[in-house]
Amino acid sequence: LPRDSHHGPIDIAAEISNSEALENHVRSMVDREVTRVITTINAQPGVVKQFPPTEKLLTTQQKRILVTGGAGFVGSHLVDRLMRQGHIVYALDNFFTGRKENVEAWIGHPNFELIHHDVVNPYMIEVDQIYNLACPASPPHYQYNPVKTIKTSVEGTLNMLGLAKRTKARVLLTSTSEVYGDPEVHPQSETYHGRVSITGPRACYDEGKRVAETMMYAYKKQDGVDIRVARIFNTFGENMHPDDGRVVSNFIIQALQGKDITIYGDGKQTRSFQYVEDLVSGLVKLMNSDYDGPVNLGNPDEYTIREFAEMIVQMVGTKSKIVHLPSTQDDPSRRKPDISLAKRVLGWEPKVHVRTGLERTIEYFRHELERTGKFSPIKPDELKGFVAKKSGKGN
Ligand SMILES: O=C(O)[C@H]1O[C@H](OP(=O)(O)OP(=O)(O)OC[C@H]2O[C@@H](n3ccc(=O)[nH]c3=O)[C@H](O)[C@@H]2O)[C@H](O)[C@@H](O)[C@@H]1O
């Protein structure tokens, strides 16, 4: 059993609500262990590369699936799931925040292709399904080059809709809880129209995703394109980039190194955290469902950022101090998904408790630190200053 450093082993069975969830949990632990062993064997000189096991599907069941942002944090977990299910998967990424090593296990597999491409440019391929994930999602990353972030959401989605229209593929957009902005209603359901700043630092992402959603429904109405829209709430797990800059990776990395845990503002703002494995189940269910309205995918387990910092300190067993830095502009004061729609139309709800997901994520970052040395998480304005000095970079 994974250990909670203050309270001994965590009783996973008690934390997971039913037997199906427990079975999935055990299967994913076994899958991860198999991948780890295979990766170790593959690293030996002269070894013929081995791959994780995949289902054998009949040709009629096997789908050709494009995942944009396929080497990113969420994308790589989705690729993993689809490959294990036995489909043919094309992972497309520009490697701005994605990393080749996230999909390393599949490189060379006959069902898998990794494509270096930026979705702002059109891409032609014959596929049955498109998961359009490509876009930096962490505030310091998406604010690094706001013009490029807008282009990625708008032109990227336009290109994928054009592809879906031509090939008659079904296309799923990963939208975000950020479309609700700093919400006046709590929890947020899909019917809430949001309170987003039009000109603030987060607008490039929030408004980019809002336009992307609008385009999805315009293409459905005008051209009959088969669409799905997921609104993803805060998600964490393995394969997050150590420089991601979001709260989960920052706090864990700081705690593991005994550095100060940096709360932006008073820490009374809230977030609700979902483990990536649950999100991937929701995305696959949504893609294969008949429902084409926007659907929230998140875990309603809500914490203040102060409570969350204290939980990480306790779980890592660190001597780190919790410190307060100035709050970031337009930071939403609270966020919690209403997931009744997902429960009703997809039969989906999160299965993995936040603490269980955090145990795995802490282990992942422990290994990353051993592998690559020290990390200093990115601060909110660090990248912005960089791009301001190099104006016009990379648009
Ligand atoms: O994780 C996600 O999935 C979401 O992350 C971000 O939204 P945000 O909620 O602002 O994510 P974080 O940067 O992780 O911040 C969460 C809270 O923690 C605070 N924080 C963050 C980092 C840190 O070191 N310290 C700290 O107190 C932030 O100010 C904020 O109040 C993205 O904008 C969303 O698109 C994305 O869906």
Tab-separated table of C-alpha atoms in Angstrom, residues 4-166:
chain	number	residue	atom	x	y	z
A	4	ASP	CA	0.899	8.452	4.052
A	5	SER	CA	4.060	9.638	5.806
A	6	HIS	CA	2.199	10.798	8.930
A	7	HIS	CA	-0.483	8.189	9.242
A	8	GLY	CA	0.996	4.968	7.867
A	9	PRO	CA	-0.448	3.048	4.918
A	10	ILE	CA	-3.522	4.518	3.212
A	11	ASP	CA	-6.425	2.080	2.972
A	12	ILE	CA	-7.102	2.452	-0.737
A	13	ALA	CA	-10.053	0.057	-0.598
A	14	ALA	CA	-11.788	2.355	1.892
A	15	GLU	CA	-11.058	5.385	-0.256
A	16	ILE	CA	-12.426	3.909	-3.445
A	17	SER	CA	-16.152	3.739	-3.416
A	18	ASN	CA	-17.050	0.552	-5.300
A	19	SER	CA	-15.613	-2.673	-6.648
A	20	GLU	CA	-15.509	-1.544	-10.299
A	21	ALA	CA	-13.440	1.453	-9.233
A	22	LEU	CA	-11.169	-0.761	-7.148
A	23	GLU	CA	-10.675	-3.098	-10.108
A	24	ASN	CA	-9.808	-0.157	-12.392
A	25	HIS	CA	-7.465	1.210	-9.781
A	26	VAL	CA	-5.610	-2.091	-9.398
A	27	ARG	CA	-5.477	-2.515	-13.177
A	28	SER	CA	-3.969	0.934	-13.636
A	29	MET	CA	-1.392	0.258	-10.896
A	30	VAL	CA	-0.442	-2.992	-12.671
A	31	ASP	CA	-0.344	-1.181	-16.055
A	32	ARG	CA	1.994	1.448	-14.665
A	33	GLU	CA	4.263	-1.142	-13.091
A	34	VAL	CA	4.384	-3.135	-16.368
A	35	THR	CA	5.308	0.044	-18.280
A	36	ARG	CA	8.020	0.841	-15.722
A	37	VAL	CA	9.550	-2.640	-15.992
A	38	ILE	CA	9.384	-2.584	-19.810
A	39	THR	CA	11.014	0.871	-19.886
A	40	THR	CA	13.851	-0.417	-17.671
A	41	ILE	CA	14.359	-3.470	-19.921
A	42	ASN	CA	14.259	-1.288	-23.059
A	43	ALA	CA	16.998	0.927	-21.649
A	44	GLN	CA	19.468	-2.014	-21.665
A	45	PRO	CA	21.889	-2.045	-24.627
A	46	GLY	CA	21.060	-4.428	-27.474
A	47	VAL	CA	17.503	-5.143	-26.310
A	48	VAL	CA	14.720	-5.343	-28.930
A	49	LYS	CA	12.115	-2.802	-27.793
A	50	GLN	CA	9.137	-4.264	-25.900
A	51	PHE	CA	5.720	-2.541	-25.698
A	52	PRO	CA	2.984	-2.540	-23.066
A	53	PRO	CA	0.227	-5.048	-23.937
A	54	THR	CA	-2.710	-3.887	-26.090
A	55	GLU	CA	-6.152	-5.388	-26.760
A	56	LYS	CA	-6.545	-7.202	-30.078
A	57	LEU	CA	-9.490	-5.575	-31.860
A	58	LEU	CA	-11.252	-6.695	-35.009
A	59	THR	CA	-10.570	-4.284	-37.896
A	60	THR	CA	-14.212	-3.203	-37.707
A	61	GLN	CA	-13.789	-2.244	-34.015
A	62	GLN	CA	-10.430	-0.551	-34.413
A	63	LYS	CA	-10.608	3.231	-34.775
A	64	ARG	CA	-8.036	5.628	-36.224
A	65	ILE	CA	-7.740	8.367	-33.627
A	66	LEU	CA	-5.910	11.698	-33.743
A	67	VAL	CA	-4.931	13.260	-30.412
A	68	THR	CA	-3.642	16.831	-30.705
A	69	GLY	CA	-1.445	17.706	-27.746
A	70	GLY	CA	-0.820	13.952	-27.554
A	71	ALA	CA	2.599	14.296	-25.881
A	72	GLY	CA	1.283	16.666	-23.202
A	73	PHE	CA	0.175	15.899	-19.668
A	74	VAL	CA	-3.456	14.901	-20.333
A	75	GLY	CA	-2.807	13.908	-23.968
A	76	SER	CA	-0.193	11.302	-23.061
A	77	HIS	CA	-2.558	9.604	-20.581
A	78	LEU	CA	-5.288	9.575	-23.225
A	79	VAL	CA	-2.878	8.113	-25.810
A	80	ASP	CA	-1.970	5.425	-23.295
A	81	ARG	CA	-5.632	4.492	-22.725
A	82	LEU	CA	-6.497	4.414	-26.451
A	83	MET	CA	-3.394	2.387	-27.322
A	84	ARG	CA	-4.154	-0.165	-24.594
A	85	GLN	CA	-7.698	-0.430	-25.980
A	86	GLY	CA	-6.140	-1.505	-29.304
A	87	HIS	CA	-6.834	1.527	-31.507
A	88	ILE	CA	-4.543	3.213	-34.031
A	89	VAL	CA	-3.342	6.449	-32.456
A	90	TYR	CA	-1.729	9.506	-34.021
A	91	ALA	CA	-0.295	11.825	-31.364
A	92	LEU	CA	0.336	15.306	-32.732
A	93	ASP	CA	2.330	17.863	-30.725
A	94	ASN	CA	4.487	20.976	-31.217
A	95	PHE	CA	6.405	20.142	-28.005
A	96	PHE	CA	5.950	23.587	-26.456
A	97	THR	CA	4.712	22.001	-23.226
A	98	GLY	CA	4.476	18.377	-24.426
A	99	ARG	CA	7.417	15.981	-24.081
A	100	LYS	CA	8.470	13.035	-26.210
A	101	GLU	CA	9.283	11.034	-23.086
A	102	ASN	CA	5.573	11.123	-22.072
A	103	VAL	CA	4.780	8.764	-24.986
A	104	GLU	CA	8.183	7.060	-25.172
A	105	ALA	CA	6.632	3.665	-24.292
A	106	TRP	CA	4.727	3.621	-27.613
A	107	ILE	CA	7.313	4.983	-30.050
A	108	GLY	CA	7.934	2.287	-32.672
A	109	HIS	CA	4.657	0.422	-31.989
A	110	PRO	CA	2.863	-0.438	-35.273
A	111	ASN	CA	-0.398	1.175	-34.024
A	112	PHE	CA	1.277	4.426	-32.962
A	113	GLU	CA	2.662	7.497	-34.679
A	114	LEU	CA	4.127	10.640	-33.084
A	115	ILE	CA	3.796	13.695	-35.334
A	116	HIS	CA	5.712	16.935	-34.776
A	117	HIS	CA	3.216	19.546	-35.931
A	118	ASP	CA	1.596	22.748	-34.688
A	119	VAL	CA	-2.232	22.801	-34.890
A	120	VAL	CA	-2.220	26.450	-35.987
A	121	ASN	CA	-1.243	25.032	-39.377
A	122	PRO	CA	-3.720	22.745	-41.208
A	123	TYR	CA	-3.076	19.023	-41.006
A	124	MET	CA	-4.529	16.366	-43.304
A	125	ILE	CA	-5.090	12.783	-42.202
A	126	GLU	CA	-7.843	10.149	-42.536
A	127	VAL	CA	-9.223	9.452	-39.058
A	128	ASP	CA	-12.465	8.416	-37.315
A	129	GLN	CA	-12.091	10.486	-34.146
A	130	ILE	CA	-10.187	13.642	-33.186
A	131	TYR	CA	-9.452	14.637	-29.599
A	132	ASN	CA	-8.398	18.289	-29.824
A	133	LEU	CA	-6.338	18.899	-26.682
A	134	ALA	CA	-3.508	21.045	-28.040
A	135	CYS	CA	-3.054	24.227	-25.977
A	136	PRO	CA	-0.849	25.198	-23.037
A	137	ALA	CA	-3.119	25.014	-19.948
A	138	SER	CA	-0.990	26.350	-17.106
A	139	PRO	CA	-1.376	30.120	-16.486
A	140	PRO	CA	2.379	30.980	-16.730
A	141	HIS	CA	2.610	28.950	-19.956
A	142	TYR	CA	-0.502	30.294	-21.657
A	143	GLN	CA	0.390	33.855	-20.635
A	144	TYR	CA	3.958	33.447	-21.968
A	145	ASN	CA	2.795	34.223	-25.493
A	146	PRO	CA	-0.873	35.264	-25.340
A	147	VAL	CA	-1.184	35.795	-29.098
A	148	LYS	CA	0.023	32.263	-29.752
A	149	THR	CA	-2.390	30.927	-27.107
A	150	ILE	CA	-5.314	32.608	-28.883
A	151	LYS	CA	-4.129	31.255	-32.237
A	152	THR	CA	-3.778	27.744	-30.806
A	153	SER	CA	-7.348	27.702	-29.484
A	154	VAL	CA	-8.950	29.507	-32.395
A	155	GLU	CA	-6.959	28.475	-35.486
A	156	GLY	CA	-6.149	25.057	-34.024
A	157	THR	CA	-9.820	24.281	-33.404
A	158	LEU	CA	-10.760	25.721	-36.808
A	159	ASN	CA	-8.235	23.420	-38.485
A	160	MET	CA	-9.505	20.381	-36.591
A	161	LEU	CA	-13.123	21.269	-37.404
A	162	GLY	CA	-12.171	21.589	-41.081
A	163	LEU	CA	-10.522	18.165	-40.914
A	164	ALA	CA	-13.580	16.675	-39.166
A	165	LYS	CA	-15.872	18.196	-41.779
A	166	ARG	CA	-13.878	16.739	-44.688
